[in-house]
């Protein structure tokens, strides 16, 4: 996929453009849908020096299944892995 043309949550549909070897194809799908994108869909922004410093100091919370009231018998991991 190279472009999202339209998303209509009420009608539960999405319209996208797919990049082909010799052009583009417009596709419509019902939602929910899984889409993948080409590597050139977005140009990444470079972070500012201030942004890098803030990210280095950011506190990332670790949640367990108990913290979010999840049934521990239905999930593979018991929360976030340590250090993640």
PDB file of N, CA, C and O in Angstrom:
ATOM      1  N   UNK A   1       0.848  -1.151   0.000  1.00  0.00           N
ATOM      2  CA  UNK A   1       0.000   0.000   0.000  1.00  0.00           C
ATOM      3  C   UNK A   1       0.900   1.221   0.000  1.00  0.00           C
ATOM      4  O   UNK A   1       1.912   1.269   0.679  1.00  0.00           O
ATOM      5  N   UNK A   2       0.512   2.208  -0.780  1.00  0.00           N
ATOM      6  CA  UNK A   2       1.330   3.415  -0.833  1.00  0.00           C
ATOM      7  C   UNK A   2       0.547   4.660  -0.449  1.00  0.00           C
ATOM      8  O   UNK A   2       1.137   5.714  -0.239  1.00  0.00           O
ATOM      9  N   UNK A   3      -0.798   4.570  -0.348  1.00  0.00           N
ATOM     10  CA  UNK A   3      -1.579   5.741   0.025  1.00  0.00           C
ATOM     11  C   UNK A   3      -2.950   5.307   0.543  1.00  0.00           C
ATOM     12  O   UNK A   3      -3.600   4.457  -0.044  1.00  0.00           O
ATOM     13  N   UNK A   4      -3.366   5.920   1.653  1.00  0.00           N
ATOM     14  CA  UNK A   4      -4.722   5.723   2.156  1.00  0.00           C
ATOM     15  C   UNK A   4      -5.570   6.840   1.564  1.00  0.00           C
ATOM     16  O   UNK A   4      -5.306   8.011   1.808  1.00  0.00           O
ATOM     17  N   UNK A   5      -6.560   6.487   0.772  1.00  0.00           N
ATOM     18  CA  UNK A   5      -7.417   7.492   0.152  1.00  0.00           C
ATOM     19  C   UNK A   5      -8.575   7.882   1.060  1.00  0.00           C
ATOM     20  O   UNK A   5      -8.961   9.039   1.116  1.00  0.00           O
ATOM     21  N   UNK A   6      -9.158   6.888   1.730  1.00  0.00           N
ATOM     22  CA  UNK A   6     -10.354   7.162   2.526  1.00  0.00           C
ATOM     23  C   UNK A   6     -10.503   6.101   3.609  1.00  0.00           C
ATOM     24  O   UNK A   6     -10.244   4.929   3.379  1.00  0.00           O
ATOM     25  N   UNK A   7     -10.919   6.536   4.796  1.00  0.00           N
ATOM     26  CA  UNK A   7     -11.297   5.627   5.876  1.00  0.00           C
ATOM     27  C   UNK A   7     -12.678   6.074   6.351  1.00  0.00           C
ATOM     28  O   UNK A   7     -12.869   7.230   6.724  1.00  0.00           O
ATOM     29  N   UNK A   8     -13.630   5.152   6.314  1.00  0.00           N
ATOM     30  CA  UNK A   8     -14.989   5.452   6.755  1.00  0.00           C
ATOM     31  C   UNK A   8     -15.347   4.500   7.893  1.00  0.00           C
ATOM     32  O   UNK A   8     -15.756   3.366   7.644  1.00  0.00           O
ATOM     33  N   UNK A   9     -15.154   4.941   9.160  1.00  0.00           N
ATOM     34  CA  UNK A   9     -15.418   4.049  10.287  1.00  0.00           C
ATOM     35  C   UNK A   9     -16.889   3.655  10.418  1.00  0.00           C
ATOM     36  O   UNK A   9     -17.188   2.561  10.866  1.00  0.00           O
ATOM     37  N   UNK A  10     -17.805   4.528  10.018  1.00  0.00           N
ATOM     38  CA  UNK A  10     -19.231   4.206  10.140  1.00  0.00           C
ATOM     39  C   UNK A  10     -19.641   3.120   9.146  1.00  0.00           C
ATOM     40  O   UNK A  10     -20.395   2.216   9.473  1.00  0.00           O
ATOM     41  N   UNK A  11     -19.131   3.204   7.926  1.00  0.00           N
ATOM     42  CA  UNK A  11     -19.415   2.182   6.920  1.00  0.00           C
ATOM     43  C   UNK A  11     -18.455   1.007   7.034  1.00  0.00           C
ATOM     44  O   UNK A  11     -18.594   0.019   6.316  1.00  0.00           O
ATOM     45  N   UNK A  12     -17.459   1.130   7.919  1.00  0.00           N
ATOM     46  CA  UNK A  12     -16.433   0.106   8.141  1.00  0.00           C
ATOM     47  C   UNK A  12     -15.735  -0.276   6.840  1.00  0.00           C
ATOM     48  O   UNK A  12     -15.689  -1.435   6.445  1.00  0.00           O
ATOM     49  N   UNK A  13     -15.190   0.764   6.162  1.00  0.00           N
ATOM     50  CA  UNK A  13     -14.450   0.490   4.928  1.00  0.00           C
ATOM     51  C   UNK A  13     -13.224   1.390   4.835  1.00  0.00           C
ATOM     52  O   UNK A  13     -13.149   2.453   5.447  1.00  0.00           O
ATOM     53  N   UNK A  14     -12.246   0.927   4.055  1.00  0.00           N
ATOM     54  CA  UNK A  14     -11.025   1.678   3.789  1.00  0.00           C
ATOM     55  C   UNK A  14     -10.742   1.574   2.293  1.00  0.00           C
ATOM     56  O   UNK A  14     -10.984   0.531   1.679  1.00  0.00           O
ATOM     57  N   UNK A  15     -10.268   2.669   1.704  1.00  0.00           N
ATOM     58  CA  UNK A  15      -9.877   2.695   0.290  1.00  0.00           C
ATOM     59  C   UNK A  15      -8.407   3.083   0.247  1.00  0.00           C
ATOM     60  O   UNK A  15      -8.008   4.095   0.827  1.00  0.00           O
ATOM     61  N   UNK A  16      -7.603   2.251  -0.424  1.00  0.00           N
ATOM     62  CA  UNK A  16      -6.156   2.479  -0.485  1.00  0.00           C
ATOM     63  C   UNK A  16      -5.661   2.353  -1.914  1.00  0.00           C
ATOM     64  O   UNK A  16      -6.345   1.800  -2.770  1.00  0.00           O
ATOM     65  N   UNK A  17      -4.461   2.877  -2.149  1.00  0.00           N
ATOM     66  CA  UNK A  17      -3.779   2.682  -3.427  1.00  0.00           C
ATOM     67  C   UNK A  17      -2.646   1.693  -3.209  1.00  0.00           C
ATOM     68  O   UNK A  17      -1.887   1.809  -2.246  1.00  0.00           O
ATOM     69  N   UNK A  18      -2.564   0.732  -4.110  1.00  0.00           N
ATOM     70  CA  UNK A  18      -1.493  -0.266  -4.047  1.00  0.00           C
ATOM     71  C   UNK A  18      -0.523  -0.008  -5.190  1.00  0.00           C
ATOM     72  O   UNK A  18      -0.920   0.185  -6.344  1.00  0.00           O
ATOM     73  N   UNK A  19       0.762   0.021  -4.861  1.00  0.00           N
ATOM     74  CA  UNK A  19       1.799   0.268  -5.852  1.00  0.00           C
ATOM     75  C   UNK A  19       2.134  -1.039  -6.572  1.00  0.00           C
ATOM     76  O   UNK A  19       2.468  -2.044  -5.938  1.00  0.00           O
ATOM     77  N   UNK A  20       1.999  -1.025  -7.893  1.00  0.00           N
ATOM     78  CA  UNK A  20       2.327  -2.186  -8.724  1.00  0.00           C
ATOM     79  C   UNK A  20       3.560  -1.881  -9.562  1.00  0.00           C
ATOM     80  O   UNK A  20       4.007  -0.733  -9.632  1.00  0.00           O
ATOM     81  N   UNK A  21       4.077  -2.877 -10.212  1.00  0.00           N
ATOM     82  CA  UNK A  21       5.274  -2.685 -11.030  1.00  0.00           C
ATOM     83  C   UNK A  21       5.028  -1.680 -12.154  1.00  0.00           C
ATOM     84  O   UNK A  21       5.908  -0.901 -12.505  1.00  0.00           O
ATOM     85  N   UNK A  22       3.818  -1.675 -12.718  1.00  0.00           N
ATOM     86  CA  UNK A  22       3.516  -0.794 -13.845  1.00  0.00           C
ATOM     87  C   UNK A  22       2.390   0.189 -13.536  1.00  0.00           C
ATOM     88  O   UNK A  22       1.604   0.525 -14.387  1.00  0.00           O
ATOM     89  N   UNK A  23       2.300   0.671 -12.328  1.00  0.00           N
ATOM     90  CA  UNK A  23       1.272   1.646 -11.992  1.00  0.00           C
ATOM     91  C   UNK A  23       0.724   1.437 -10.588  1.00  0.00           C
ATOM     92  O   UNK A  23       1.391   0.876  -9.720  1.00  0.00           O
ATOM     93  N   UNK A  24      -0.503   1.881 -10.393  1.00  0.00           N
ATOM     94  CA  UNK A  24      -1.163   1.782  -9.091  1.00  0.00           C
ATOM     95  C   UNK A  24      -2.537   1.164  -9.266  1.00  0.00           C
ATOM     96  O   UNK A  24      -3.163   1.305 -10.311  1.00  0.00           O
ATOM     97  N   UNK A  25      -3.018   0.530  -8.207  1.00  0.00           N
ATOM     98  CA  UNK A  25      -4.337  -0.079  -8.198  1.00  0.00           C
ATOM     99  C   UNK A  25      -5.079   0.440  -6.969  1.00  0.00           C
ATOM    100  O   UNK A  25      -4.509   0.522  -5.886  1.00  0.00           O
ATOM    101  N   UNK A  26      -6.351   0.794  -7.130  1.00  0.00           N
ATOM    102  CA  UNK A  26      -7.170   1.259  -6.016  1.00  0.00           C
ATOM    103  C   UNK A  26      -7.970   0.073  -5.495  1.00  0.00           C
ATOM    104  O   UNK A  26      -8.629  -0.634  -6.262  1.00  0.00           O
ATOM    105  N   UNK A  27      -7.870  -0.146  -4.174  1.00  0.00           N
ATOM    106  CA  UNK A  27      -8.572  -1.254  -3.533  1.00  0.00           C
ATOM    107  C   UNK A  27      -9.469  -0.738  -2.423  1.00  0.00           C
ATOM    108  O   UNK A  27      -9.124   0.217  -1.729  1.00  0.00           O
ATOM    109  N   UNK A  28     -10.596  -1.400  -2.237  1.00  0.00           N
ATOM    110  CA  UNK A  28     -11.511  -1.095  -1.133  1.00  0.00           C
ATOM    111  C   UNK A  28     -11.663  -2.363  -0.306  1.00  0.00           C
ATOM    112  O   UNK A  28     -11.798  -3.462  -0.842  1.00  0.00           O
ATOM    113  N   UNK A  29     -11.626  -2.211   1.017  1.00  0.00           N
ATOM    114  CA  UNK A  29     -11.743  -3.355   1.916  1.00  0.00           C
ATOM    115  C   UNK A  29     -12.634  -2.990   3.088  1.00  0.00           C
ATOM    116  O   UNK A  29     -12.781  -1.824   3.434  1.00  0.00           O
ATOM    117  N   UNK A  30     -13.205  -4.014   3.699  1.00  0.00           N
ATOM    118  CA  UNK A  30     -13.991  -3.777   4.907  1.00  0.00           C
ATOM    119  C   UNK A  30     -13.040  -3.708   6.104  1.00  0.00           C
ATOM    120  O   UNK A  30     -11.940  -4.249   6.072  1.00  0.00           O
ATOM    121  N   UNK A  31     -13.468  -3.005   7.136  1.00  0.00           N
ATOM    122  CA  UNK A  31     -12.702  -2.891   8.368  1.00  0.00           C
ATOM    123  C   UNK A  31     -13.268  -3.847   9.399  1.00  0.00           C
ATOM    124  O   UNK A  31     -14.464  -4.082   9.408  1.00  0.00           O
ATOM    125  N   UNK A  32     -12.475  -4.435  10.258  1.00  0.00           N
ATOM    126  CA  UNK A  32     -11.036  -4.225  10.401  1.00  0.00           C
ATOM    127  C   UNK A  32     -10.265  -4.903   9.273  1.00  0.00           C
ATOM    128  O   UNK A  32     -10.709  -5.893   8.711  1.00  0.00           O
ATOM    129  N   UNK A  33      -9.112  -4.346   8.951  1.00  0.00           N
ATOM    130  CA  UNK A  33      -8.261  -4.868   7.890  1.00  0.00           C
ATOM    131  C   UNK A  33      -6.801  -4.691   8.270  1.00  0.00           C
ATOM    132  O   UNK A  33      -6.456  -3.761   8.994  1.00  0.00           O
ATOM    133  N   UNK A  34      -5.976  -5.581   7.799  1.00  0.00           N
ATOM    134  CA  UNK A  34      -4.527  -5.473   7.994  1.00  0.00           C
ATOM    135  C   UNK A  34      -3.935  -4.957   6.695  1.00  0.00           C
ATOM    136  O   UNK A  34      -4.189  -5.517   5.637  1.00  0.00           O
ATOM    137  N   UNK A  35      -3.169  -3.868   6.786  1.00  0.00           N
ATOM    138  CA  UNK A  35      -2.505  -3.335   5.599  1.00  0.00           C
ATOM    139  C   UNK A  35      -1.008  -3.250   5.875  1.00  0.00           C
ATOM    140  O   UNK A  35      -0.578  -3.082   7.012  1.00  0.00           O
ATOM    141  N   UNK A  36      -0.228  -3.404   4.832  1.00  0.00           N
ATOM    142  CA  UNK A  36       1.214  -3.208   4.923  1.00  0.00           C
ATOM    143  C   UNK A  36       1.561  -2.065   3.990  1.00  0.00           C
ATOM    144  O   UNK A  36       0.808  -1.749   3.064  1.00  0.00           O
ATOM    145  N   UNK A  37       2.691  -1.435   4.210  1.00  0.00           N
ATOM    146  CA  UNK A  37       3.051  -0.264   3.421  1.00  0.00           C
ATOM    147  C   UNK A  37       4.434  -0.433   2.807  1.00  0.00           C
ATOM    148  O   UNK A  37       5.262  -1.189   3.302  1.00  0.00           O
ATOM    149  N   UNK A  38       4.657   0.297   1.712  1.00  0.00           N
ATOM    150  CA  UNK A  38       5.972   0.306   1.095  1.00  0.00           C
ATOM    151  C   UNK A  38       6.905   1.169   1.934  1.00  0.00           C
ATOM    152  O   UNK A  38       6.460   2.045   2.685  1.00  0.00           O
ATOM    153  N   UNK A  39       8.177   0.959   1.818  1.00  0.00           N
ATOM    154  CA  UNK A  39       9.135   1.670   2.681  1.00  0.00           C
ATOM    155  C   UNK A  39       9.168   3.173   2.425  1.00  0.00           C
ATOM    156  O   UNK A  39       9.556   3.938   3.286  1.00  0.00           O
ATOM    157  N   UNK A  40       8.725   3.619   1.272  1.00  0.00           N
ATOM    158  CA  UNK A  40       8.797   5.031   0.924  1.00  0.00           C
ATOM    159  C   UNK A  40       7.537   5.809   1.274  1.00  0.00           C
ATOM    160  O   UNK A  40       7.381   6.947   0.849  1.00  0.00           O
ATOM    161  N   UNK A  41       6.615   5.225   2.047  1.00  0.00           N
ATOM    162  CA  UNK A  41       5.346   5.896   2.318  1.00  0.00           C
ATOM    163  C   UNK A  41       5.519   7.158   3.158  1.00  0.00           C
ATOM    164  O   UNK A  41       4.745   8.088   3.072  1.00  0.00           O
ATOM    165  N   UNK A  42       6.553   7.204   3.952  1.00  0.00           N
ATOM    166  CA  UNK A  42       6.724   8.354   4.831  1.00  0.00           C
ATOM    167  C   UNK A  42       8.201   8.721   4.908  1.00  0.00           C
ATOM    168  O   UNK A  42       9.058   7.866   4.860  1.00  0.00           O
ATOM    169  N   UNK A  43       8.461   9.982   5.013  1.00  0.00           N
ATOM    170  CA  UNK A  43       9.830  10.445   5.195  1.00  0.00           C
ATOM    171  C   UNK A  43      10.038  10.700   6.686  1.00  0.00           C
ATOM    172  O   UNK A  43       9.375  11.550   7.275  1.00  0.00           O
ATOM    173  N   UNK A  44      10.926   9.922   7.319  1.00  0.00           N
ATOM    174  CA  UNK A  44      11.107  10.091   8.767  1.00  0.00           C
ATOM    175  C   UNK A  44      11.672  11.465   9.120  1.00  0.00           C
ATOM    176  O   UNK A  44      12.450  12.046   8.367  1.00  0.00           O
ATOM    177  N   UNK A  45      11.237  11.973  10.258  1.00  0.00           N
ATOM    178  CA  UNK A  45      11.743  13.246  10.754  1.00  0.00           C
ATOM    179  C   UNK A  45      12.918  12.979  11.675  1.00  0.00           C
ATOM    180  O   UNK A  45      12.917  12.021  12.437  1.00  0.00           O
ATOM    181  N   UNK A  46      13.907  13.815  11.601  1.00  0.00           N
ATOM    182  CA  UNK A  46      15.042  13.686  12.505  1.00  0.00           C
ATOM    183  C   UNK A  46      14.690  14.365  13.825  1.00  0.00           C
ATOM    184  O   UNK A  46      14.160  15.484  13.831  1.00  0.00           O
ATOM    185  N   UNK A  47      14.965  13.694  14.948  1.00  0.00           N
ATOM    186  CA  UNK A  47      14.638  14.306  16.232  1.00  0.00           C
ATOM    187  C   UNK A  47      15.570  15.475  16.540  1.00  0.00           C
ATOM    188  O   UNK A  47      16.726  15.501  16.125  1.00  0.00           O
ATOM    189  N   UNK A  48      15.043  16.424  17.298  1.00  0.00           N
ATOM    190  CA  UNK A  48      15.867  17.560  17.718  1.00  0.00           C
ATOM    191  C   UNK A  48      16.748  17.117  18.885  1.00  0.00           C
ATOM    192  O   UNK A  48      16.506  16.083  19.517  1.00  0.00           O
ATOM    193  N   UNK A  49      17.751  17.904  19.192  1.00  0.00           N
ATOM    194  CA  UNK A  49      18.625  17.597  20.323  1.00  0.00           C
ATOM    195  C   UNK A  49      17.816  17.564  21.616  1.00  0.00           C
ATOM    196  O   UNK A  49      17.998  16.673  22.451  1.00  0.00           O
ATOM    197  N   UNK A  50      16.887  18.504  21.768  1.00  0.00           N
ATOM    198  CA  UNK A  50      16.029  18.529  22.947  1.00  0.00           C
ATOM    199  C   UNK A  50      15.165  17.258  23.020  1.00  0.00           C
ATOM    200  O   UNK A  50      15.003  16.674  24.090  1.00  0.00           O
ATOM    201  N   UNK A  51      14.638  16.834  21.886  1.00  0.00           N
ATOM    202  CA  UNK A  51      13.834  15.608  21.846  1.00  0.00           C
ATOM    203  C   UNK A  51      14.633  14.381  22.241  1.00  0.00           C
ATOM    204  O   UNK A  51      14.134  13.497  22.939  1.00  0.00           O
ATOM    205  N   UNK A  52      15.874  14.297  21.802  1.00  0.00           N
ATOM    206  CA  UNK A  52      16.748  13.173  22.161  1.00  0.00           C
ATOM    207  C   UNK A  52      17.012  13.168  23.657  1.00  0.00           C
ATOM    208  O   UNK A  52      16.965  12.117  24.311  1.00  0.00           O
ATOM    209  N   UNK A  53      17.272  14.335  24.229  1.00  0.00           N
ATOM    210  CA  UNK A  53      17.527  14.432  25.674  1.00  0.00           C
ATOM    211  C   UNK A  53      16.292  14.033  26.475  1.00  0.00           C
ATOM    212  O   UNK A  53      16.389  13.324  27.470  1.00  0.00           O
ATOM    213  N   UNK A  54      15.106  14.488  26.047  1.00  0.00           N
ATOM    214  CA  UNK A  54      13.865  14.129  26.740  1.00  0.00           C
ATOM    215  C   UNK A  54      13.622  12.624  26.671  1.00  0.00           C
ATOM    216  O   UNK A  54      13.200  12.012  27.646  1.00  0.00           O
ATOM    217  N   UNK A  55      13.879  12.027  25.518  1.00  0.00           N
ATOM    218  CA  UNK A  55      13.658  10.590  25.354  1.00  0.00           C
ATOM    219  C   UNK A  55      14.586   9.780  26.254  1.00  0.00           C
ATOM    220  O   UNK A  55      14.195   8.757  26.804  1.00  0.00           O
ATOM    221  N   UNK A  56      15.811  10.256  26.430  1.00  0.00           N
ATOM    222  CA  UNK A  56      16.766   9.544  27.281  1.00  0.00           C
ATOM    223  C   UNK A  56      16.342   9.557  28.743  1.00  0.00           C
ATOM    224  O   UNK A  56      16.639   8.627  29.488  1.00  0.00           O
ATOM    225  N   UNK A  57      15.606  10.601  29.156  1.00  0.00           N
ATOM    226  CA  UNK A  57      15.174  10.729  30.542  1.00  0.00           C
ATOM    227  C   UNK A  57      13.775  10.162  30.789  1.00  0.00           C
ATOM    228  O   UNK A  57      13.330  10.111  31.926  1.00  0.00           O
ATOM    229  N   UNK A  58      13.085   9.752  29.748  1.00  0.00           N
ATOM    230  CA  UNK A  58      11.694   9.318  29.877  1.00  0.00           C
ATOM    231  C   UNK A  58      11.586   8.062  30.735  1.00  0.00           C
ATOM    232  O   UNK A  58      12.400   7.141  30.620  1.00  0.00           O
ATOM    233  N   UNK A  59      10.593   8.042  31.594  1.00  0.00           N
ATOM    234  CA  UNK A  59      10.295   6.876  32.417  1.00  0.00           C
ATOM    235  C   UNK A  59       9.250   6.034  31.679  1.00  0.00           C
ATOM    236  O   UNK A  59       8.164   6.520  31.369  1.00  0.00           O
ATOM    237  N   UNK A  60       9.582   4.788  31.404  1.00  0.00           N
ATOM    238  CA  UNK A  60       8.659   3.900  30.698  1.00  0.00           C
ATOM    239  C   UNK A  60       8.081   2.921  31.714  1.00  0.00           C
ATOM    240  O   UNK A  60       8.817   2.133  32.309  1.00  0.00           O
ATOM    241  N   UNK A  61       6.771   2.968  31.941  1.00  0.00           N
ATOM    242  CA  UNK A  61       6.172   2.108  32.955  1.00  0.00           C
ATOM    243  C   UNK A  61       6.144   0.645  32.519  1.00  0.00           C
ATOM    244  O   UNK A  61       6.040   0.339  31.328  1.00  0.00           O
ATOM    245  N   UNK A  62       6.252  -0.253  33.478  1.00  0.00           N
ATOM    246  CA  UNK A  62       6.117  -1.683  33.253  1.00  0.00           C
ATOM    247  C   UNK A  62       4.797  -2.115  33.870  1.00  0.00           C
ATOM    248  O   UNK A  62       4.573  -1.915  35.060  1.00  0.00           O
ATOM    249  N   UNK A  63       3.914  -2.685  33.058  1.00  0.00           N
ATOM    250  CA  UNK A  63       2.604  -3.109  33.529  1.00  0.00           C
ATOM    251  C   UNK A  63       2.507  -4.625  33.543  1.00  0.00           C
ATOM    252  O   UNK A  63       3.033  -5.295  32.651  1.00  0.00           O
ATOM    253  N   UNK A  64       1.838  -5.143  34.544  1.00  0.00           N
ATOM    254  CA  UNK A  64       1.585  -6.583  34.614  1.00  0.00           C
ATOM    255  C   UNK A  64       0.130  -6.830  34.238  1.00  0.00           C
ATOM    256  O   UNK A  64      -0.674  -5.900  34.125  1.00  0.00           O
ATOM    257  N   UNK A  65      -0.212  -8.090  34.047  1.00  0.00           N
ATOM    258  CA  UNK A  65      -1.594  -8.441  33.746  1.00  0.00           C
ATOM    259  C   UNK A  65      -2.517  -7.979  34.864  1.00  0.00           C
ATOM    260  O   UNK A  65      -3.633  -7.528  34.618  1.00  0.00           O
ATOM    261  N   UNK A  66      -2.042  -8.038  36.092  1.00  0.00           N
ATOM    262  CA  UNK A  66      -2.843  -7.610  37.241  1.00  0.00           C
ATOM    263  C   UNK A  66      -3.118  -6.101  37.186  1.00  0.00           C
ATOM    264  O   UNK A  66      -4.216  -5.655  37.529  1.00  0.00           O
ATOM    265  N   UNK A  67      -2.133  -5.315  36.723  1.00  0.00           N
ATOM    266  CA  UNK A  67      -2.285  -3.866  36.634  1.00  0.00           C
ATOM    267  C   UNK A  67      -3.421  -3.445  35.695  1.00  0.00           C
ATOM    268  O   UNK A  67      -4.055  -2.421  35.897  1.00  0.00           O
ATOM    269  N   UNK A  68      -3.653  -4.238  34.659  1.00  0.00           N
ATOM    270  CA  UNK A  68      -4.681  -3.883  33.676  1.00  0.00           C
ATOM    271  C   UNK A  68      -5.905  -4.796  33.780  1.00  0.00           C
ATOM    272  O   UNK A  68      -6.743  -4.843  32.882  1.00  0.00           O
ATOM    273  N   UNK A  69      -5.998  -5.524  34.876  1.00  0.00           N
ATOM    274  CA  UNK A  69      -7.127  -6.424  35.134  1.00  0.00           C
ATOM    275  C   UNK A  69      -7.336  -7.452  34.027  1.00  0.00           C
ATOM    276  O   UNK A  69      -8.462  -7.747  33.648  1.00  0.00           O
ATOM    277  N   UNK A  70      -6.238  -8.005  33.507  1.00  0.00           N
ATOM    278  CA  UNK A  70      -6.318  -9.032  32.475  1.00  0.00           C
ATOM    279  C   UNK A  70      -6.310 -10.409  33.132  1.00  0.00           C
ATOM    280  O   UNK A  70      -5.750 -10.598  34.211  1.00  0.00           O
ATOM    281  N   UNK A  71      -6.922 -11.356  32.458  1.00  0.00           N
ATOM    282  CA  UNK A  71      -6.943 -12.738  32.943  1.00  0.00           C
ATOM    283  C   UNK A  71      -5.571 -13.352  32.667  1.00  0.00           C
ATOM    284  O   UNK A  71      -5.214 -13.587  31.518  1.00  0.00           O
ATOM    285  N   UNK A  72      -4.811 -13.623  33.701  1.00  0.00           N
ATOM    286  CA  UNK A  72      -3.448 -14.135  33.545  1.00  0.00           C
ATOM    287  C   UNK A  72      -3.412 -15.510  32.896  1.00  0.00           C
ATOM    288  O   UNK A  72      -2.396 -15.909  32.341  1.00  0.00           O
ATOM    289  N   UNK A  73      -4.508 -16.255  32.930  1.00  0.00           N
ATOM    290  CA  UNK A  73      -4.553 -17.581  32.318  1.00  0.00           C
ATOM    291  C   UNK A  73      -4.721 -17.520  30.805  1.00  0.00           C
ATOM    292  O   UNK A  73      -4.526 -18.516  30.119  1.00  0.00           O
ATOM    293  N   UNK A  74      -5.071 -16.354  30.266  1.00  0.00           N
ATOM    294  CA  UNK A  74      -5.321 -16.230  28.831  1.00  0.00           C
ATOM    295  C   UNK A  74      -4.191 -15.569  28.073  1.00  0.00           C
ATOM    296  O   UNK A  74      -4.267 -15.403  26.871  1.00  0.00           O
ATOM    297  N   UNK A  75      -3.143 -15.154  28.753  1.00  0.00           N
ATOM    298  CA  UNK A  75      -2.028 -14.493  28.050  1.00  0.00           C
ATOM    299  C   UNK A  75      -0.750 -15.283  28.249  1.00  0.00           C
ATOM    300  O   UNK A  75      -0.571 -15.975  29.243  1.00  0.00           O
ATOM    301  N   UNK A  76       0.141 -15.177  27.278  1.00  0.00           N
ATOM    302  CA  UNK A  76       1.396 -15.925  27.341  1.00  0.00           C
ATOM    303  C   UNK A  76       2.382 -15.328  28.316  1.00  0.00           C
ATOM    304  O   UNK A  76       2.990 -16.022  29.109  1.00  0.00           O
ATOM    305  N   UNK A  77       2.549 -14.023  28.291  1.00  0.00           N
ATOM    306  CA  UNK A  77       3.476 -13.353  29.201  1.00  0.00           C
ATOM    307  C   UNK A  77       2.729 -12.822  30.390  1.00  0.00           C
ATOM    308  O   UNK A  77       1.564 -12.460  30.301  1.00  0.00           O
ATOM    309  N   UNK A  78       3.374 -12.721  31.483  1.00  0.00           N
ATOM    310  CA  UNK A  78       2.773 -12.135  32.691  1.00  0.00           C
ATOM    311  C   UNK A  78       3.175 -10.680  32.780  1.00  0.00           C
ATOM    312  O   UNK A  78       3.924 -10.274  33.635  1.00  0.00           O
ATOM    313  N   UNK A  79       2.739  -9.859  31.825  1.00  0.00           N
ATOM    314  CA  UNK A  79       3.071  -8.444  31.814  1.00  0.00           C
ATOM    315  C   UNK A  79       4.218  -8.163  30.870  1.00  0.00           C
ATOM    316  O   UNK A  79       4.632  -9.001  30.087  1.00  0.00           O
ATOM    317  N   UNK A  80       4.769  -6.987  30.962  1.00  0.00           N
ATOM    318  CA  UNK A  80       5.891  -6.582  30.119  1.00  0.00           C
ATOM    319  C   UNK A  80       7.154  -7.276  30.591  1.00  0.00           C
ATOM    320  O   UNK A  80       7.370  -7.420  31.789  1.00  0.00           O
ATOM    321  N   UNK A  81       8.016  -7.709  29.675  1.00  0.00           N
ATOM    322  CA  UNK A  81       9.283  -8.310  30.085  1.00  0.00           C
ATOM    323  C   UNK A  81      10.120  -7.292  30.849  1.00  0.00           C
ATOM    324  O   UNK A  81      10.069  -6.100  30.550  1.00  0.00           O
ATOM    325  N   UNK A  82      10.887  -7.733  31.846  1.00  0.00           N
ATOM    326  CA  UNK A  82      11.731  -6.806  32.603  1.00  0.00           C
ATOM    327  C   UNK A  82      12.686  -6.038  31.685  1.00  0.00           C
ATOM    328  O   UNK A  82      13.228  -6.599  30.752  1.00  0.00           O
ATOM    329  N   UNK A  83      12.843  -4.766  31.973  1.00  0.00           N
ATOM    330  CA  UNK A  83      13.796  -3.946  31.222  1.00  0.00           C
ATOM    331  C   UNK A  83      13.296  -3.477  29.874  1.00  0.00           C
ATOM    332  O   UNK A  83      14.032  -2.923  29.092  1.00  0.00           O
ATOM    333  N   UNK A  84      12.015  -3.728  29.556  1.00  0.00           N
ATOM    334  CA  UNK A  84      11.529  -3.278  28.246  1.00  0.00           C
ATOM    335  C   UNK A  84      10.771  -1.985  28.339  1.00  0.00           C
ATOM    336  O   UNK A  84      10.545  -1.432  29.340  1.00  0.00           O
TER     337      UNK A  84
END
